[in-house]
Protein backbone atom coordinates (compact mmCIF):
# COMPACT_ATOMS: atom_id res chain seq x y z
CA UNK A 1 0.00 0.00 0.00
CA UNK A 2 1.37 3.38 -1.07
CA UNK A 3 0.32 6.72 0.43
CA UNK A 4 -0.77 9.87 -1.45
CA UNK A 5 -0.85 13.16 0.49
CA UNK A 6 -2.86 16.17 -0.69
CA UNK A 7 -3.84 19.60 0.61
CA UNK A 8 -6.92 21.71 -0.13
CA UNK A 9 -6.49 25.50 -0.04
CA UNK A 10 -9.79 26.94 1.21
CA UNK A 11 -8.55 30.36 2.34
CA UNK A 12 -5.67 32.72 1.60
CA UNK A 13 -6.45 35.92 3.52
CA UNK A 14 -8.80 36.81 6.36
CA UNK A 15 -10.33 39.85 4.69
CA UNK A 16 -11.41 37.98 1.57
CA UNK A 17 -14.32 36.99 3.87
CA UNK A 18 -15.49 40.51 4.71
CA UNK A 19 -18.75 39.90 2.84
CA UNK A 20 -19.61 36.48 4.26
CA UNK A 21 -20.00 34.86 7.68
CA UNK A 22 -16.77 32.88 7.75
CA UNK A 23 -15.00 35.17 10.24
CA UNK A 24 -17.93 35.30 12.68
CA UNK A 25 -18.34 31.51 12.47
CA UNK A 26 -14.62 31.14 13.12
CA UNK A 27 -14.87 33.29 16.27
CA UNK A 28 -17.88 31.34 17.59
CA UNK A 29 -16.24 28.00 16.80
CA UNK A 30 -13.04 29.02 18.61
CA UNK A 31 -14.88 30.00 21.80
CA UNK A 32 -16.93 26.78 21.77
CA UNK A 33 -13.82 24.60 21.31
CA UNK A 34 -12.09 26.50 24.10
CA UNK A 35 -15.09 26.17 26.43
CA UNK A 36 -15.25 22.43 25.74
CA UNK A 37 -11.56 22.08 26.55
CA UNK A 38 -10.40 20.94 23.12
CA UNK A 39 -8.11 23.92 22.52
CA UNK A 40 -5.85 25.76 24.96
CA UNK A 41 -5.77 29.44 25.91
CA UNK A 42 -2.54 29.80 23.91
CA UNK A 43 -4.28 28.40 20.82
CA UNK A 44 -7.21 30.78 21.07
CA UNK A 45 -4.85 33.73 21.55
CA UNK A 46 -2.87 32.60 18.52
CA UNK A 47 -6.09 32.37 16.48
CA UNK A 48 -7.10 35.94 17.26
CA UNK A 49 -3.61 37.28 16.62
CA UNK A 50 -3.83 35.61 13.24
CA UNK A 51 -6.95 37.60 12.37
CA UNK A 52 -4.96 40.82 12.41
CA UNK A 53 -2.16 39.37 10.29
CA UNK A 54 -4.64 38.80 7.44
CA UNK A 55 -3.06 35.41 6.68
CA UNK A 56 -5.18 32.29 6.63
CA UNK A 57 -2.94 30.01 4.61
CA UNK A 58 0.20 28.07 5.53
CA UNK A 59 1.20 26.86 2.08
CA UNK A 60 4.91 27.64 2.26
CA UNK A 61 5.20 26.19 5.77
CA UNK A 62 3.49 22.99 4.67
CA UNK A 63 5.64 22.65 1.55
CA UNK A 64 8.75 23.04 3.69
CA UNK A 65 7.54 20.30 6.06
CA UNK A 66 6.55 17.92 3.26
CA UNK A 67 9.86 18.50 1.48
CA UNK A 68 11.74 17.75 4.70
CA UNK A 69 9.79 14.49 4.98
CA UNK A 70 10.42 13.72 1.28
CA UNK A 71 6.71 13.86 0.43
CA UNK A 72 5.66 15.11 -3.03
CA UNK A 73 2.20 16.31 -2.03
CA UNK A 74 -0.48 17.79 -4.29
CA UNK A 75 -2.23 21.10 -3.57
CA UNK A 76 -5.73 21.92 -4.84
CA UNK A 77 -6.42 25.61 -5.57
CA UNK A 78 -9.82 27.14 -6.37
CA UNK A 79 -10.46 29.23 -9.48
CA UNK A 80 -14.13 29.94 -8.73
CA UNK A 81 -15.88 31.21 -5.61
CA UNK A 82 -18.57 29.54 -3.52
CA UNK A 83 -19.35 27.94 -0.16
CA UNK A 84 -16.84 30.06 1.76
CA UNK A 85 -14.10 29.88 -0.85
CA UNK A 86 -13.66 33.55 -1.72
CA UNK A 87 -10.11 34.31 -2.81
CA UNK A 88 -9.32 36.10 -6.05
CA UNK A 89 -8.00 34.69 -9.30
CA UNK A 90 -4.96 36.90 -8.78
CA UNK A 91 -4.15 35.15 -5.50
CA UNK A 92 -4.97 31.78 -7.02
CA UNK A 93 -2.56 32.37 -9.90
CA UNK A 94 0.20 33.51 -7.53
CA UNK A 95 -0.01 30.34 -5.45
CA UNK A 96 -0.49 27.98 -8.39
CA UNK A 97 2.75 29.24 -9.92
CA UNK A 98 4.57 29.33 -6.58
CA UNK A 99 3.60 25.75 -5.75
CA UNK A 100 4.75 24.54 -9.17
CA UNK A 101 7.98 26.49 -8.84
CA UNK A 102 8.63 24.80 -5.51
CA UNK A 103 8.37 21.40 -7.22
CA UNK A 104 4.92 20.30 -5.99
CA UNK A 105 1.91 19.36 -8.07
CA UNK A 106 -1.25 21.44 -8.14
CA UNK A 107 -4.82 20.85 -9.25
CA UNK A 108 -8.26 22.44 -9.08
CA UNK A 109 -10.30 22.79 -5.90
CA UNK A 110 -13.63 22.57 -7.68
CA UNK A 111 -16.80 24.51 -6.91
CA UNK A 112 -19.26 23.36 -9.59
CA UNK A 113 -20.00 19.64 -9.40
CA UNK A 114 -23.22 19.18 -11.41
CA UNK A 115 -23.02 21.64 -14.31
CA UNK A 116 -20.76 20.62 -17.17
CA UNK A 117 -20.38 24.12 -18.62
CA UNK A 118 -19.32 25.60 -15.28
CA UNK A 119 -16.98 22.67 -14.61
CA UNK A 120 -15.39 23.11 -18.03
CA UNK A 121 -14.99 26.82 -17.33
CA UNK A 122 -13.03 26.08 -14.13
CA UNK A 123 -10.88 23.64 -16.09
CA UNK A 124 -10.12 26.24 -18.78
CA UNK A 125 -9.30 28.98 -16.25
CA UNK A 126 -6.93 26.73 -14.33
CA UNK A 127 -5.25 25.51 -17.52
CA UNK A 128 -4.66 29.10 -18.56
CA UNK A 129 -3.32 30.17 -15.16
CA UNK A 130 -1.09 27.13 -14.58
CA UNK A 131 0.16 26.36 -18.07
CA UNK A 132 -0.47 22.67 -17.34
CA UNK A 133 -1.95 20.42 -20.02
CA UNK A 134 -3.16 17.68 -17.66
CA UNK A 135 -4.17 18.01 -14.03
CA UNK A 136 -6.56 16.72 -11.39
CA UNK A 137 -9.33 18.04 -9.17
CA UNK A 138 -11.00 17.65 -5.81
CA UNK A 139 -14.41 19.16 -5.12
CA UNK A 140 -14.79 21.71 -2.32
CA UNK A 141 -16.61 20.06 0.60
CA UNK A 142 -16.34 16.78 -1.34
CA UNK A 143 -19.61 17.55 -3.12
CA UNK A 144 -20.68 15.19 -5.89
CA UNK A 145 -23.69 13.86 -7.76
CA UNK A 146 -24.24 10.85 -9.98
CA UNK A 147 -23.10 12.99 -12.92
CA UNK A 148 -19.93 14.45 -11.38
CA UNK A 149 -17.33 11.92 -12.51
CA UNK A 150 -18.73 11.69 -16.03
CA UNK A 151 -18.73 15.47 -16.33
CA UNK A 152 -15.15 15.68 -15.03
CA UNK A 153 -14.10 13.16 -17.65
CA UNK A 154 -15.80 15.20 -20.39
CA UNK A 155 -14.18 18.40 -19.08
CA UNK A 156 -10.74 16.82 -19.59
CA UNK A 157 -9.46 16.18 -16.07
CA UNK A 158 -6.72 13.61 -15.51
CA UNK A 159 -7.97 12.48 -12.11
CA UNK A 160 -10.36 13.27 -9.28
CA UNK A 161 -10.11 12.58 -5.53
CA UNK A 162 -13.52 13.51 -4.15
CA UNK A 163 -15.44 10.35 -3.26
CA UNK A 164 -14.97 9.47 0.41
CA UNK A 165 -14.96 5.68 0.50
CA UNK A 166 -12.53 2.86 1.21
CA UNK A 167 -12.02 1.69 -2.36
CA UNK A 168 -9.16 1.35 -4.83
CA UNK A 169 -8.76 3.73 -7.78
CA UNK A 170 -11.07 3.14 -10.74
CA UNK A 171 -11.57 4.68 -14.14
CA UNK A 172 -14.53 6.60 -15.60
CA UNK A 173 -13.76 7.11 -19.28
CA UNK A 174 -10.26 8.60 -19.28
CA UNK A 175 -10.60 9.95 -15.73
CA UNK A 176 -9.00 8.16 -12.80
CA UNK A 177 -10.94 8.38 -9.54
CA UNK A 178 -8.83 8.10 -6.38
CA UNK A 179 -11.27 7.75 -3.49
CA UNK A 180 -10.32 9.74 -0.40
CA UNK A 181 -9.68 7.67 2.73
CA UNK A 182 -8.74 10.12 5.48
CA UNK A 183 -9.62 13.81 5.83
CA UNK A 184 -8.50 15.89 8.82
CA UNK A 185 -11.98 17.25 9.59
CA UNK A 186 -13.59 13.80 9.64
CA UNK A 187 -10.90 12.64 12.07
CA UNK A 188 -11.05 15.58 14.49
CA UNK A 189 -14.82 16.09 14.31
CA UNK A 190 -17.27 13.40 15.43
CA UNK A 191 -20.76 14.28 14.14
CA UNK A 192 -20.07 17.89 15.06
CA UNK A 193 -19.38 21.30 13.49
CA UNK A 194 -16.41 21.90 15.81
CA UNK A 195 -13.52 19.90 17.20
CA UNK A 196 -14.64 17.29 19.72
CA UNK A 197 -11.80 14.79 19.51
CA UNK A 198 -8.53 14.85 21.42
CA UNK A 199 -5.23 14.22 19.67
CA UNK A 200 -5.05 10.72 21.18
CA UNK A 201 -8.56 9.90 19.97
CA UNK A 202 -7.61 11.16 16.50
CA UNK A 203 -4.52 8.97 16.47
CA UNK A 204 -6.57 5.91 17.39
CA UNK A 205 -9.13 6.56 14.64
CA UNK A 206 -6.35 7.07 12.11
CA UNK A 207 -4.62 3.82 13.02
CA UNK A 208 -7.89 1.91 12.65
CA UNK A 209 -8.57 3.34 9.18
CA UNK A 210 -5.01 2.58 8.01
CA UNK A 211 -5.24 -0.98 9.32
CA UNK A 212 -8.64 -1.51 7.69
CA UNK A 213 -7.35 -0.17 4.36
CA UNK A 214 -4.31 -2.44 4.49
CA UNK A 215 -6.44 -5.51 5.25
CA UNK A 216 -8.85 -4.57 2.48
CA UNK A 217 -6.04 -4.45 -0.08
CA UNK A 218 -6.10 -0.73 -0.83
CA UNK A 219 -3.23 0.00 -3.23
CA UNK A 220 -3.10 3.80 -2.92
CA UNK A 221 -4.12 5.25 0.44
CA UNK A 222 -5.16 8.90 0.11
CA UNK A 223 -4.98 11.56 2.84
CA UNK A 224 -6.27 15.15 2.83
CA UNK A 225 -4.86 17.76 5.22
CA UNK A 226 -5.87 21.41 4.80
CA UNK A 227 -2.96 23.85 4.83
CA UNK A 228 -5.05 26.20 7.02
CA UNK A 229 -4.42 23.92 9.99
CA UNK A 230 -0.65 23.68 9.73
CA UNK A 231 -0.25 26.30 12.42
CA UNK A 232 -0.13 26.43 16.22
CA UNK A 233 -3.55 28.10 16.14
CA UNK A 234 -4.78 24.57 15.44
CA UNK A 235 -2.21 22.61 17.40
CA UNK A 236 -4.15 19.36 17.58
CA UNK A 237 -4.60 19.39 13.81
CA UNK A 238 -0.96 20.21 13.09
CA UNK A 239 0.25 17.61 15.61
CA UNK A 240 -2.12 15.04 14.11
CA UNK A 241 -0.72 15.59 10.62
CA UNK A 242 2.93 15.43 11.69
CA UNK A 243 2.20 12.32 13.78
CA UNK A 244 0.36 10.66 10.86
CA UNK A 245 3.26 11.25 8.48
CA UNK A 246 5.78 9.89 11.00
CA UNK A 247 3.54 6.91 11.82
CA UNK A 248 3.28 5.94 8.15
CA UNK A 249 7.00 6.39 7.61
CA UNK A 250 7.88 4.36 10.70
CA UNK A 251 5.50 1.67 9.46
CA UNK A 252 7.56 1.63 6.22
CA UNK A 253 4.80 2.71 3.87
CA UNK A 254 6.04 4.39 0.70
CA UNK A 255 4.74 7.76 -0.47
CA UNK A 256 3.78 8.55 -4.04
CA UNK A 257 1.74 11.06 -6.08
CA UNK A 258 -1.45 10.86 -8.11
CA UNK A 259 0.54 11.20 -11.34
CA UNK A 260 3.00 8.44 -10.41
CA UNK A 261 0.12 6.19 -9.37
CA UNK A 262 -1.64 6.76 -12.70
CA UNK A 263 1.53 5.79 -14.58
CA UNK A 264 1.70 2.57 -12.55
CA UNK A 265 -1.99 1.83 -13.04
CA UNK A 266 -1.85 2.47 -16.78
CA UNK A 267 1.10 0.07 -17.15
CA UNK A 268 -0.92 -2.67 -15.44
CA UNK A 269 -4.10 -2.00 -17.46
Short mmCIF file of N, CA and C in Angstrom, two decimals, residues 151-222:
data_model
loop_
_atom_site.label_atom_id
_atom_site.label_comp_id
_atom_site.label_asym_id
_atom_site.label_seq_id
_atom_site.Cartn_x
_atom_site.Cartn_y
_atom_site.Cartn_z
N UNK A 151 -18.95 14.09 -15.90
CA UNK A 151 -18.73 15.47 -16.33
C UNK A 151 -17.25 15.84 -16.24
N UNK A 152 -16.58 15.40 -15.17
CA UNK A 152 -15.15 15.68 -15.03
C UNK A 152 -14.35 15.03 -16.14
N UNK A 153 -14.75 13.84 -16.53
CA UNK A 153 -14.10 13.16 -17.65
C UNK A 153 -14.30 13.96 -18.94
N UNK A 154 -15.51 14.42 -19.19
CA UNK A 154 -15.80 15.20 -20.39
C UNK A 154 -15.06 16.54 -20.37
N UNK A 155 -14.88 17.12 -19.18
CA UNK A 155 -14.18 18.40 -19.08
C UNK A 155 -12.70 18.26 -19.38
N UNK A 156 -12.14 17.05 -19.23
CA UNK A 156 -10.74 16.82 -19.59
C UNK A 156 -9.80 16.58 -18.43
N UNK A 157 -10.34 16.39 -17.23
CA UNK A 157 -9.46 16.18 -16.07
C UNK A 157 -8.74 14.84 -16.13
N UNK A 158 -7.53 14.83 -15.57
CA UNK A 158 -6.72 13.61 -15.51
C UNK A 158 -7.20 12.69 -14.40
N UNK A 159 -7.50 13.28 -13.24
CA UNK A 159 -7.97 12.48 -12.11
C UNK A 159 -8.83 13.33 -11.19
N UNK A 160 -9.57 12.63 -10.33
CA UNK A 160 -10.36 13.27 -9.28
C UNK A 160 -10.10 12.51 -7.98
N UNK A 161 -10.23 13.23 -6.84
CA UNK A 161 -10.11 12.58 -5.53
C UNK A 161 -11.13 13.20 -4.59
N UNK A 162 -12.40 12.92 -4.89
CA UNK A 162 -13.52 13.51 -4.15
C UNK A 162 -14.32 12.49 -3.36
N UNK A 163 -14.58 11.34 -3.93
CA UNK A 163 -15.44 10.35 -3.26
C UNK A 163 -14.78 9.85 -1.99
N UNK A 164 -15.52 9.90 -0.88
CA UNK A 164 -14.97 9.47 0.41
C UNK A 164 -15.44 8.06 0.70
N UNK A 165 -14.61 7.09 0.31
CA UNK A 165 -14.96 5.68 0.50
C UNK A 165 -13.70 4.84 0.43
N UNK A 166 -13.72 3.72 1.11
CA UNK A 166 -12.53 2.86 1.21
C UNK A 166 -12.49 1.91 0.02
N UNK A 167 -12.10 2.47 -1.13
CA UNK A 167 -12.02 1.69 -2.36
C UNK A 167 -10.72 2.01 -3.08
N UNK A 168 -10.33 1.12 -3.99
CA UNK A 168 -9.16 1.35 -4.83
C UNK A 168 -9.51 2.29 -5.98
N UNK A 169 -8.50 2.87 -6.63
CA UNK A 169 -8.76 3.73 -7.78
C UNK A 169 -9.52 2.98 -8.88
N UNK A 170 -10.35 3.73 -9.61
CA UNK A 170 -11.07 3.14 -10.74
C UNK A 170 -11.21 4.21 -11.81
N UNK A 171 -11.55 3.77 -13.00
CA UNK A 171 -11.57 4.68 -14.14
C UNK A 171 -13.00 4.93 -14.62
N UNK A 172 -13.27 6.19 -14.97
CA UNK A 172 -14.53 6.60 -15.60
C UNK A 172 -14.14 7.29 -16.90
N UNK A 173 -14.27 6.59 -18.01
CA UNK A 173 -13.76 7.11 -19.28
C UNK A 173 -12.25 7.20 -19.20
N UNK A 174 -11.71 8.39 -19.40
CA UNK A 174 -10.26 8.60 -19.28
C UNK A 174 -9.86 9.16 -17.92
N UNK A 175 -10.83 9.37 -17.05
CA UNK A 175 -10.60 9.95 -15.73
C UNK A 175 -10.34 8.88 -14.69
N UNK A 176 -9.26 9.05 -13.93
CA UNK A 176 -9.00 8.16 -12.80
C UNK A 176 -9.60 8.76 -11.54
N UNK A 177 -10.40 7.97 -10.84
CA UNK A 177 -10.94 8.38 -9.54
C UNK A 177 -10.11 7.72 -8.44
N UNK A 178 -9.55 8.56 -7.56
CA UNK A 178 -8.83 8.10 -6.38
C UNK A 178 -9.67 8.42 -5.15
N UNK A 179 -10.45 7.46 -4.67
CA UNK A 179 -11.27 7.75 -3.49
C UNK A 179 -10.42 8.25 -2.32
N UNK A 180 -11.01 9.16 -1.56
CA UNK A 180 -10.32 9.74 -0.40
C UNK A 180 -10.60 8.87 0.82
N UNK A 181 -9.55 8.60 1.61
CA UNK A 181 -9.68 7.67 2.73
C UNK A 181 -9.60 8.32 4.11
N UNK A 182 -8.82 9.38 4.21
CA UNK A 182 -8.74 10.12 5.48
C UNK A 182 -8.74 11.62 5.19
N UNK A 183 -9.62 12.35 5.88
CA UNK A 183 -9.62 13.81 5.83
C UNK A 183 -9.54 14.34 7.26
N UNK A 184 -8.72 15.36 7.47
CA UNK A 184 -8.50 15.89 8.82
C UNK A 184 -9.80 16.18 9.57
N UNK A 185 -10.74 16.88 8.92
CA UNK A 185 -11.98 17.25 9.59
C UNK A 185 -12.79 16.05 10.04
N UNK A 186 -12.83 14.98 9.25
CA UNK A 186 -13.59 13.80 9.64
C UNK A 186 -12.92 13.05 10.79
N UNK A 187 -11.62 13.28 10.97
CA UNK A 187 -10.90 12.64 12.07
C UNK A 187 -11.08 13.44 13.37
N UNK A 188 -11.01 14.76 13.28
CA UNK A 188 -11.05 15.58 14.49
C UNK A 188 -12.45 16.07 14.86
N UNK A 189 -13.42 15.86 13.98
CA UNK A 189 -14.82 16.09 14.31
C UNK A 189 -15.51 14.73 14.43
N UNK A 190 -16.47 14.62 15.31
CA UNK A 190 -17.27 13.40 15.43
C UNK A 190 -18.74 13.82 15.45
N UNK A 191 -19.36 13.84 14.25
CA UNK A 191 -20.76 14.28 14.14
C UNK A 191 -20.96 15.66 14.77
N UNK A 192 -20.05 16.57 14.45
CA UNK A 192 -20.07 17.89 15.06
C UNK A 192 -19.56 18.93 14.08
N UNK A 193 -19.87 20.20 14.33
CA UNK A 193 -19.38 21.30 13.49
C UNK A 193 -18.11 21.92 14.08
N UNK A 194 -17.65 21.42 15.21
CA UNK A 194 -16.41 21.90 15.81
C UNK A 194 -15.64 20.74 16.40
N UNK A 195 -14.38 20.97 16.71
CA UNK A 195 -13.52 19.90 17.20
C UNK A 195 -14.07 19.31 18.49
N UNK A 196 -14.21 17.98 18.50
CA UNK A 196 -14.64 17.29 19.72
C UNK A 196 -13.87 15.99 19.93
N UNK A 197 -12.68 15.93 19.33
CA UNK A 197 -11.80 14.79 19.51
C UNK A 197 -10.44 15.28 20.01
N UNK A 198 -9.88 14.54 20.96
CA UNK A 198 -8.53 14.85 21.42
C UNK A 198 -7.52 14.30 20.42
N UNK A 199 -6.28 14.71 20.56
CA UNK A 199 -5.23 14.22 19.67
C UNK A 199 -5.11 12.70 19.79
N UNK A 200 -5.18 12.17 21.00
CA UNK A 200 -5.05 10.72 21.18
C UNK A 200 -6.21 9.97 20.54
N UNK A 201 -7.42 10.52 20.63
CA UNK A 201 -8.56 9.90 19.97
C UNK A 201 -8.37 9.92 18.45
N UNK A 202 -7.86 11.03 17.94
CA UNK A 202 -7.61 11.16 16.50
C UNK A 202 -6.58 10.15 16.03
N UNK A 203 -5.54 9.95 16.82
CA UNK A 203 -4.52 8.97 16.47
C UNK A 203 -5.13 7.57 16.40
N UNK A 204 -5.96 7.24 17.38
CA UNK A 204 -6.57 5.91 17.39
C UNK A 204 -7.46 5.68 16.19
N UNK A 205 -8.26 6.68 15.82
CA UNK A 205 -9.13 6.56 14.64
C UNK A 205 -8.31 6.39 13.38
N UNK A 206 -7.21 7.13 13.30
CA UNK A 206 -6.35 7.07 12.11
C UNK A 206 -5.72 5.69 11.97
N UNK A 207 -5.22 5.16 13.06
CA UNK A 207 -4.62 3.82 13.02
C UNK A 207 -5.63 2.78 12.53
N UNK A 208 -6.86 2.90 13.02
CA UNK A 208 -7.89 1.91 12.65
C UNK A 208 -8.22 1.98 11.16
N UNK A 209 -8.28 3.20 10.61
CA UNK A 209 -8.57 3.34 9.18
C UNK A 209 -7.41 2.78 8.35
N UNK A 210 -6.19 3.08 8.73
CA UNK A 210 -5.01 2.58 8.01
C UNK A 210 -4.98 1.06 8.03
N UNK A 211 -5.23 0.48 9.20
CA UNK A 211 -5.24 -0.98 9.32
C UNK A 211 -6.34 -1.61 8.48
N UNK A 212 -7.53 -0.99 8.49
CA UNK A 212 -8.64 -1.51 7.69
C UNK A 212 -8.32 -1.44 6.21
N UNK A 213 -7.71 -0.32 5.78
CA UNK A 213 -7.35 -0.17 4.36
C UNK A 213 -6.33 -1.21 3.94
N UNK A 214 -5.35 -1.45 4.80
CA UNK A 214 -4.31 -2.44 4.49
C UNK A 214 -4.92 -3.83 4.35
N UNK A 215 -5.80 -4.19 5.29
CA UNK A 215 -6.44 -5.51 5.25
C UNK A 215 -7.34 -5.65 4.03
N UNK A 216 -7.93 -4.53 3.61
CA UNK A 216 -8.85 -4.57 2.48
C UNK A 216 -8.12 -4.57 1.14
N UNK A 217 -6.80 -4.41 1.16
CA UNK A 217 -6.04 -4.45 -0.08
C UNK A 217 -6.03 -3.15 -0.85
N UNK A 218 -6.16 -2.02 -0.15
CA UNK A 218 -6.10 -0.73 -0.83
C UNK A 218 -4.67 -0.50 -1.34
N UNK A 219 -4.54 -0.16 -2.61
CA UNK A 219 -3.23 0.00 -3.23
C UNK A 219 -2.66 1.41 -3.04
N UNK A 220 -3.54 2.39 -3.07
CA UNK A 220 -3.10 3.80 -2.92
C UNK A 220 -3.98 4.45 -1.86
N UNK A 221 -3.40 4.71 -0.71
CA UNK A 221 -4.12 5.25 0.44
C UNK A 221 -4.01 6.77 0.41
N UNK A 222 -5.15 7.46 0.34
CA UNK A 222 -5.16 8.90 0.11
C UNK A 222 -5.54 9.67 1.38
#
